[in-house]
CSV table of C-alpha atoms and ligand atoms in Angstrom, one decimal:
chain,number,residue,atom,x,y,z
P,25,MET,CA,-7.8,27.6,4.4
P,26,ILE,CA,-7.5,26.3,0.9
P,27,TRP,CA,-10.9,27.3,-0.2
P,28,GLN,CA,-10.8,25.6,-3.6
P,29,ASN,CA,-10.4,22.2,-1.8
P,30,VAL,CA,-13.1,23.0,0.8
P,31,ILE,CA,-15.5,23.8,-2.0
P,32,LEU,CA,-14.5,20.8,-4.1
P,33,PHE,CA,-14.8,18.2,-1.3
P,34,PHE,CA,-18.1,19.7,-0.1
P,35,THR,CA,-19.6,19.8,-3.6
P,36,LEU,CA,-18.5,16.2,-4.3
P,37,PHE,CA,-20.1,15.1,-1.0
P,38,ALA,CA,-23.3,17.1,-1.4
P,39,VAL,CA,-23.9,15.9,-5.0
P,40,SER,CA,-23.1,12.3,-4.2
P,41,VAL,CA,-25.3,12.1,-1.1
P,42,PHE,CA,-28.3,14.3,-2.2
P,43,VAL,CA,-28.3,14.9,-6.0
P,44,ILE,CA,-27.4,11.4,-7.3
P,45,PRO,CA,-30.1,9.5,-5.3
P,46,TRP,CA,-32.6,12.1,-6.4
P,47,TYR,CA,-31.5,11.7,-10.0
P,48,ALA,CA,-31.6,7.9,-9.7
P,49,TYR,CA,-35.2,8.2,-8.4
P,50,GLN,CA,-36.2,10.4,-11.2
P,51,HIS,CA,-34.4,9.0,-14.2
P,52,GLY,CA,-32.6,5.8,-13.1
P,53,PHE,CA,-29.2,4.5,-14.0
P,54,THR,CA,-28.4,1.7,-16.4
P,55,LEU,CA,-25.9,-1.1,-16.2
P,56,ALA,CA,-23.6,0.8,-18.5
P,57,HIS,CA,-23.5,3.7,-16.0
P,58,TRP,CA,-22.3,1.3,-13.2
P,59,LEU,CA,-20.0,-0.6,-15.4
P,60,TRP,CA,-18.2,2.6,-16.5
P,61,PHE,CA,-18.2,3.7,-12.9
P,62,LEU,CA,-16.4,0.6,-11.9
P,63,ILE,CA,-13.9,0.9,-14.8
P,64,ALA,CA,-13.2,4.6,-14.1
P,65,PHE,CA,-12.9,4.0,-10.3
P,66,SER,CA,-10.4,1.1,-10.8
P,67,PHE,CA,-8.5,3.2,-13.4
P,68,CYS,CA,-8.1,6.0,-10.9
P,69,ASN,CA,-7.3,3.9,-7.8
P,70,LEU,CA,-4.9,1.7,-9.5
P,71,SER,CA,-3.1,4.6,-11.1
P,72,ILE,CA,-2.6,5.9,-7.5
P,73,THR,CA,-1.7,2.6,-5.9
P,74,ALA,CA,0.5,1.1,-8.6
P,75,GLY,CA,1.7,4.4,-10.1
P,76,TYR,CA,1.8,7.2,-7.6
P,77,HIS,CA,2.4,5.1,-4.6
P,78,ARG,CA,4.4,1.8,-5.4
P,79,LEU,CA,6.2,3.1,-8.6
P,80,TRP,CA,6.9,6.8,-8.1
P,81,SER,CA,6.9,7.3,-4.3
P,82,HIS,CA,8.7,4.0,-3.4
P,83,LYS,CA,10.5,3.0,-6.6
P,84,SER,CA,9.5,-0.6,-5.9
P,85,TYR,CA,9.8,-1.5,-9.5
P,86,GLN,CA,10.5,0.1,-12.9
P,87,ALA,CA,7.8,0.7,-15.5
P,88,HIS,CA,7.7,1.0,-19.2
P,89,LYS,CA,7.0,4.5,-20.7
P,90,VAL,CA,3.5,3.3,-21.8
P,91,LEU,CA,2.5,2.3,-18.3
P,92,ARG,CA,3.8,5.5,-16.9
P,93,VAL,CA,1.7,7.5,-19.3
P,94,ILE,CA,-1.3,5.5,-18.4
P,95,PHE,CA,-0.7,6.1,-14.6
P,96,ALA,CA,0.0,9.8,-15.2
P,97,ILE,CA,-3.4,10.2,-16.9
P,98,GLY,CA,-5.2,8.0,-14.3
P,99,GLY,CA,-3.6,10.0,-11.5
P,100,ALA,CA,-4.9,13.3,-12.9
P,101,PHE,CA,-8.3,11.7,-13.3
P,102,ALA,CA,-8.2,10.8,-9.6
P,103,LEU,CA,-7.5,14.4,-8.8
P,104,GLN,CA,-5.0,13.9,-6.0
P,105,ASN,CA,-2.4,16.5,-7.2
P,106,SER,CA,0.5,15.7,-9.5
P,107,ALA,CA,2.5,12.5,-9.1
P,108,LEU,CA,5.6,14.6,-8.1
P,109,HIS,CA,3.8,16.5,-5.4
P,110,TRP,CA,1.9,13.4,-4.1
P,111,SER,CA,5.2,11.5,-3.9
P,112,SER,CA,7.0,14.3,-2.2
P,113,ASP,CA,4.3,14.5,0.5
P,114,HIS,CA,4.3,10.6,0.8
P,115,ARG,CA,8.0,10.3,1.2
P,116,ILE,CA,7.8,12.7,4.1
P,117,HIS,CA,5.0,10.8,5.6
P,118,HIS,CA,7.2,7.7,5.7
P,119,LYS,CA,10.2,9.4,6.9
P,120,HIS,CA,8.4,11.2,9.8
P,121,VAL,CA,5.4,9.0,10.3
P,122,ASP,CA,3.1,10.1,13.2
P,123,HIS,CA,5.4,13.2,13.8
P,124,ASP,CA,2.9,15.9,14.5
P,125,ASP,CA,4.8,18.7,12.8
P,126,LYS,CA,6.5,16.9,10.0
P,127,ASP,CA,4.2,14.2,8.8
P,128,PRO,CA,1.8,16.0,6.4
P,129,TYR,CA,-1.1,13.7,7.3
P,130,SER,CA,0.0,12.5,10.8
P,131,ALA,CA,-2.5,10.0,12.2
P,132,SER,CA,-1.5,11.2,15.7
P,133,ARG,CA,-3.5,14.4,15.0
P,134,GLY,CA,-6.7,12.3,14.8
P,135,PHE,CA,-9.0,10.7,12.2
P,136,TRP,CA,-10.4,13.9,10.5
P,137,PHE,CA,-7.0,15.5,10.2
P,138,SER,CA,-5.3,12.6,8.6
P,139,HIS,CA,-8.3,11.8,6.5
P,140,ILE,CA,-9.1,15.2,4.9
P,141,GLY,CA,-8.4,18.0,7.3
P,142,TRP,CA,-4.8,18.3,6.2
P,143,MET,CA,-5.8,19.3,2.7
P,144,LEU,CA,-8.2,22.0,3.8
P,145,ARG,CA,-5.6,24.3,5.1
P,146,ASN,CA,-2.3,25.6,3.8
P,147,TYR,CA,0.1,22.9,5.0
P,148,SER,CA,3.8,23.0,4.7
P,149,THR,CA,3.6,26.5,3.1
P,150,LYS,CA,7.4,26.7,3.3
P,151,ARG,CA,8.0,23.5,1.4
P,152,TYR,CA,4.9,23.3,-0.8
P,153,ASP,CA,6.9,23.6,-4.0
P,154,ASP,CA,10.1,22.0,-2.6
P,155,TYR,CA,10.6,18.8,-4.4
P,156,SER,CA,14.2,18.1,-3.2
P,157,ASN,CA,13.2,14.7,-1.8
P,158,CYS,CA,12.1,13.7,-5.4
P,159,ARG,CA,15.1,14.5,-7.5
P,160,ASP,CA,14.9,11.1,-9.1
P,161,LEU,CA,11.3,11.9,-10.2
P,162,GLN,CA,12.4,15.2,-11.7
P,163,LYS,CA,14.4,13.2,-14.2
P,164,ASP,CA,11.3,11.2,-15.3
P,165,ALA,CA,10.0,13.1,-18.3
P,166,ILE,CA,6.5,11.7,-17.9
P,167,VAL,CA,6.3,12.8,-14.3
P,168,MET,CA,7.4,16.4,-15.2
P,169,TRP,CA,5.0,16.4,-18.3
P,170,GLN,CA,2.1,15.5,-16.0
P,171,HIS,CA,3.2,18.1,-13.3
P,172,ARG,CA,3.4,20.8,-16.0
P,173,TYR,CA,0.1,20.0,-17.6
P,174,TYR,CA,-1.7,18.8,-14.6
P,175,LEU,CA,-4.7,21.1,-14.8
P,176,PRO,CA,-5.5,20.5,-18.5
P,177,LEU,CA,-5.1,16.7,-17.8
P,178,VAL,CA,-7.5,17.0,-14.8
P,179,LEU,CA,-10.1,18.8,-16.9
P,180,ALA,CA,-9.7,16.6,-20.0
P,181,THR,CA,-10.2,13.4,-17.9
P,182,ASN,CA,-12.7,14.5,-15.3
P,183,ILE,CA,-15.0,16.4,-17.7
P,184,GLY,CA,-14.0,14.8,-21.0
P,185,ILE,CA,-14.4,11.1,-20.2
P,186,PRO,CA,-17.9,11.4,-18.6
P,187,LEU,CA,-19.0,13.8,-21.4
P,188,ILE,CA,-17.9,11.4,-24.1
P,189,LEU,CA,-19.6,8.5,-22.4
P,190,GLY,CA,-22.7,10.7,-21.9
P,191,VAL,CA,-22.9,11.4,-25.6
P,192,ILE,CA,-22.5,7.6,-26.5
P,193,TYR,CA,-25.1,6.5,-24.0
P,194,GLN,CA,-27.3,9.5,-24.5
P,195,ASP,CA,-27.3,10.6,-20.9
P,196,VAL,CA,-24.8,13.4,-20.3
P,197,VAL,CA,-26.0,14.4,-16.9
P,198,GLY,CA,-26.2,10.8,-15.6
P,199,MET,CA,-22.7,10.0,-16.8
P,200,LEU,CA,-21.3,13.2,-15.3
P,201,LEU,CA,-23.0,12.4,-12.0
P,202,ILE,CA,-21.9,8.7,-11.9
P,203,VAL,CA,-18.6,8.6,-13.7
P,204,GLY,CA,-17.7,12.2,-12.9
P,205,VAL,CA,-18.8,13.0,-9.4
P,206,LEU,CA,-19.6,9.7,-7.6
P,207,ARG,CA,-16.5,7.9,-8.9
P,208,LEU,CA,-14.3,10.9,-7.8
P,209,PHE,CA,-16.0,11.2,-4.4
P,210,LEU,CA,-15.4,7.4,-3.7
P,211,SER,CA,-12.1,7.3,-5.2
P,212,HIS,CA,-10.9,10.2,-3.0
P,213,HIS,CA,-12.2,8.8,0.2
P,214,SER,CA,-11.1,5.2,-0.4
P,215,THR,CA,-7.5,6.6,-0.9
P,216,PHE,CA,-7.9,8.9,2.1
P,217,PHE,CA,-8.8,6.0,4.3
P,218,ILE,CA,-5.2,4.8,4.0
P,219,ASN,CA,-4.0,7.9,5.8
P,220,SER,CA,-6.7,7.8,8.4
P,221,LEU,CA,-8.2,4.4,9.1
P,222,ALA,CA,-5.1,2.3,8.1
P,223,HIS,CA,-3.3,4.1,10.9
P,224,ILE,CA,-6.1,3.5,13.5
P,225,TRP,CA,-7.9,0.3,12.8
P,226,GLY,CA,-6.3,-3.1,12.3
P,227,THR,CA,-3.5,-5.3,13.5
P,228,GLN,CA,0.2,-4.7,13.8
P,229,PRO,CA,1.9,-8.0,12.9
P,230,TYR,CA,5.2,-6.5,11.6
P,231,THR,CA,6.0,-3.5,13.8
P,232,THR,CA,4.6,-1.6,16.7
P,233,LYS,CA,7.0,1.3,16.3
P,234,ASN,CA,4.4,3.4,14.3
P,235,SER,CA,0.6,3.7,14.1
P,236,ALA,CA,0.2,1.8,10.6
P,237,ARG,CA,-2.2,-1.1,10.7
P,238,ASP,CA,-2.9,-4.2,8.5
P,239,ASN,CA,-6.6,-4.3,7.7
P,240,GLY,CA,-8.2,-6.8,5.2
P,241,VAL,CA,-11.5,-4.9,5.0
P,242,LEU,CA,-9.7,-1.7,3.9
P,243,ALA,CA,-7.6,-3.8,1.4
P,244,VAL,CA,-10.8,-4.6,-0.5
P,245,PHE,CA,-11.7,-1.0,-1.1
P,246,THR,CA,-8.1,0.2,-1.7
P,247,PHE,CA,-6.8,-2.4,-4.2
P,248,GLY,CA,-4.6,-4.0,-1.6
P,249,GLU,CA,-3.2,-1.0,0.2
P,250,GLY,CA,-4.9,-2.0,3.5
P,251,TYR,CA,-1.9,-4.0,4.5
P,252,HIS,CA,-0.3,-0.8,5.7
P,253,ASN,CA,1.7,-2.1,8.8
P,254,PHE,CA,3.7,-4.4,6.4
P,255,HIS,CA,4.1,-1.4,4.0
P,256,HIS,CA,5.5,1.0,6.7
P,257,ILE,CA,8.2,-1.5,7.6
P,258,PHE,CA,9.0,-2.8,4.1
P,259,GLU,CA,8.1,0.3,2.0
P,260,ASN,CA,10.2,-0.6,-1.0
P,261,ASP,CA,8.5,-4.0,-1.5
P,262,TYR,CA,6.1,-3.9,-4.6
P,263,ARG,CA,3.7,-6.0,-2.5
P,264,ASN,CA,1.6,-4.8,0.4
P,265,GLY,CA,-0.3,-8.0,1.0
P,266,VAL,CA,2.4,-10.8,1.1
P,267,ARG,CA,0.5,-13.8,2.4
P,268,TRP,CA,-1.2,-15.9,-0.3
P,269,TRP,CA,-4.7,-15.3,1.1
P,270,GLN,CA,-4.3,-11.5,1.3
P,271,TYR,CA,-6.1,-9.4,-1.3
P,272,ASP,CA,-3.7,-7.2,-3.2
P,273,PRO,CA,-4.8,-6.6,-6.8
P,274,THR,CA,-2.2,-3.8,-7.2
P,275,LYS,CA,0.5,-6.5,-6.6
P,276,TRP,CA,-1.2,-8.8,-9.2
P,277,LEU,CA,-1.3,-5.9,-11.6
P,278,ILE,CA,2.4,-5.2,-11.3
P,279,LYS,CA,3.2,-8.9,-11.6
P,280,THR,CA,1.0,-9.1,-14.7
P,281,CYS,CA,2.7,-6.1,-16.2
P,282,ALA,CA,6.1,-7.7,-15.5
P,283,TRP,CA,5.0,-10.8,-17.5
P,284,LEU,CA,3.9,-8.5,-20.3
P,285,GLY,CA,7.2,-6.8,-20.3
P,286,LEU,CA,5.8,-3.5,-19.1
P,287,ALA,CA,7.5,-3.7,-15.6
P,288,ASP,CA,10.7,-5.0,-14.4
P,289,LYS,CA,13.1,-4.9,-11.4
P,290,LEU,CA,10.4,-5.8,-8.9
P,291,ARG,CA,11.7,-5.4,-5.4
P,292,SER,CA,10.7,-7.6,-2.6
P,293,VAL,CA,12.1,-8.5,0.8
P,294,SER,CA,13.1,-12.0,1.6
P,295,ASP,CA,10.7,-14.5,3.5
P,296,LEU,CA,13.3,-14.6,6.2
P,297,ARG,CA,13.2,-10.9,7.0
P,298,ILE,CA,9.3,-11.0,6.9
P,299,GLU,CA,9.1,-13.9,9.3
P,300,LEU,CA,11.8,-12.3,11.6
P,301,ALA,CA,9.8,-9.1,11.8
P,302,ARG,CA,6.7,-11.0,12.7
P,303,ALA,CA,8.5,-12.8,15.5
P,304,LYS,CA,10.3,-9.7,16.8
P,305,THR,CA,6.9,-7.9,17.0
P,306,LYS,CA,5.4,-10.8,19.1
P,307,LEU,CA,8.5,-10.7,21.3
P,308,ALA,CA,8.2,-6.9,21.8
P,309,ILE,CA,4.5,-7.1,22.7
P,310,ALA,CA,5.0,-10.1,25.1
P,311,GLN,CA,7.9,-8.3,26.8
P,312,GLN,CA,5.9,-5.2,27.3
P,313,ARG,CA,3.0,-7.2,28.8
P,314,LEU,CA,5.4,-8.9,31.2
P,315,GLU,CA,6.9,-5.6,32.4
P,316,THR,CA,4.7,-5.5,35.4
P,317,ALA,CA,3.8,-9.2,35.8
P,318,PRO,CA,5.1,-11.3,38.7
P,319,ASN,CA,7.9,-13.7,37.5
P,320,GLY,CA,8.2,-11.2,34.6
P,321,VAL,CA,12.0,-11.5,34.6
P,322,GLU,CA,12.0,-15.2,34.3
P,323,SER,CA,9.3,-15.3,31.7
P,324,LYS,CA,11.1,-12.7,29.7
P,325,ALA,CA,14.3,-14.6,29.7
P,326,ARG,CA,12.5,-17.8,28.5
P,327,LEU,CA,10.8,-15.9,25.7
P,328,THR,CA,14.1,-14.3,24.5
P,329,ALA,CA,15.8,-17.7,24.5
P,330,GLU,CA,13.0,-19.2,22.5
P,331,PHE,CA,13.0,-16.3,20.1
P,332,GLU,CA,16.7,-16.8,19.6
P,333,ARG,CA,16.3,-20.5,18.9
P,334,LEU,CA,13.5,-19.6,16.4
P,335,ALA,CA,15.6,-17.0,14.7
P,336,GLN,CA,18.6,-19.3,14.4
P,337,THR,CA,16.5,-22.1,12.9
P,338,LEU,CA,14.9,-19.6,10.4
P,339,ASN,CA,18.3,-18.3,9.4
P,340,ASP,CA,19.6,-21.9,8.8
P,341,TYR,CA,16.4,-23.0,7.0
P,342,TYR,CA,16.3,-20.0,4.5
P,343,HIS,CA,20.1,-20.1,4.0
P,344,THR,CA,20.0,-23.8,3.2
P,345,LYS,CA,17.1,-23.2,0.9
P,346,THR,CA,19.1,-20.7,-1.1
P,347,GLN,CA,22.1,-23.0,-1.1
P,348,LEU,CA,20.0,-25.7,-2.5
P,349,LEU,CA,18.8,-23.5,-5.4
P,350,GLU,CA,22.3,-22.4,-6.1
P,351,THR,CA,23.9,-25.8,-6.2
P,352,LYS,CA,24.1,-27.3,-9.6
P,353,TYR,CA,24.2,-31.0,-10.0
P,354,ASP,CA,26.2,-31.5,-13.2
P,355,THR,CA,28.9,-33.9,-11.8
P,356,MET,CA,28.6,-36.9,-9.6
P,357,MET,CA,30.2,-35.0,-6.7
P,358,LYS,CA,27.8,-32.2,-7.0
P,359,GLN,CA,24.9,-34.6,-7.2
P,360,TYR,CA,25.9,-36.0,-3.9
P,361,GLU,CA,26.4,-32.6,-2.4
P,362,HIS,CA,22.9,-31.6,-3.7
P,363,SER,CA,21.2,-34.6,-2.0
P,364,LEU,CA,23.0,-33.8,1.3
P,365,ILE,CA,21.7,-30.3,1.3
P,366,LYS,CA,18.2,-31.5,0.4
P,367,LEU,CA,18.3,-33.8,3.4
P,368,LYS,CA,19.5,-31.1,5.6
P,369,LEU,CA,16.7,-28.8,4.4
P,370,ALA,CA,14.1,-31.5,5.1
P,371,GLN,CA,15.4,-31.8,8.7
P,372,LEU,CA,15.4,-28.0,9.1
P,373,LYS,CA,11.9,-27.8,7.8
P,374,LEU,CA,10.7,-30.3,10.5
P,375,GLU,CA,12.6,-28.4,13.2
P,376,LEU,CA,11.2,-25.1,12.0
P,377,LYS,CA,7.7,-26.5,12.1
P,378,GLN,CA,8.1,-27.4,15.8
P,379,ARG,CA,9.8,-24.1,16.6
P,380,ARG,CA,7.0,-22.1,15.0
P,381,ARG,CA,4.4,-24.0,16.8
P,382,HIS,CA,6.2,-23.7,20.1
P,383,TRP,CA,6.7,-19.9,19.5
P,384,HIS,CA,3.0,-19.5,18.6
P,385,LEU,CA,1.8,-21.2,21.8
P,386,LEU,CA,4.3,-19.3,24.0
P,387,THR,CA,3.4,-15.9,22.6
P,388,LYS,CA,-0.4,-16.5,22.2
P,389,GLN,CA,-1.1,-15.8,25.8
P,390,TYR,CA,0.3,-12.3,25.5
P,391,ALA,CA,-1.4,-11.3,22.2
O,426,LIG,ZN1,0.9,5.5,6.2
O,427,LIG,ZN1,3.9,4.3,1.1
């Protein structure tokens, strides 16, 4: 057992559930308490999602020194171990997802294990300090600085920040409780839900090969990390929620940082690969359902043929789209060529619309 973790998690829980309501009843909290709670909570969680996760674990973009320092401080404030250690564990999680022995927080070992249980005992004792899967991060001076001074940074942020706020607003105990304890308790568990709930509860639009799920409710509490099914198949994409209606503030933050010149080389997979992944998953699910059905062989063949037609049209459509973007129309000849491609794209768009609809109707019955 790692007793310091057991004591820490238990204390955070007990103070948040019993002491804080009592203090609220006795003294009350002001709007300032809750405002700073929200700021501190967002600072911690975004440092984990945009920093620890999408930047350092997955290298889905590159960040300016200033941004990396901010994330390193926020990560220590979130008290989830150093960025180096976190990323090392996380890369193993992706490589061996759901593998009982290798995945440090394997969801196949149940909700409690993947949520918190894995941190309460000495996991991976043999490789605890083995960061050979993070050699790239060992070259990042800010990551190594944070790793070396992790404990002082943890104390400075977790005690220092609430203390300063307490002095300013003349309620040291109240600020320590809300910005110190409650913020940390909720920040921990909202992150932990990605390892537990996001592997149990939700849909699997992109792959059924691992337990990861897409979950819009979780995305709200986790700054967009709830789209975990997408993430497990396209882990180097800086986005987790790729549809326009999906809530992914971490993606918006990275994009904003790119506009400000604080981030660049944002990596994303093509729309073609995303749509193909969705279609393939529907095909796999339908084929599995048809395994035991009467006329299964016939229906399977029909589905496969329709999938191939859809895949072909998708390929043609996206290829033509790129072609159109790349064709310059500086001469008369090029202008003519450009309008021909434009026409072809319009036809393909129409065809694709029909194919998508057909595919949707065909696979709906197996969903
Ligand atoms: Zn996962
Ligand atoms: Zn990940």
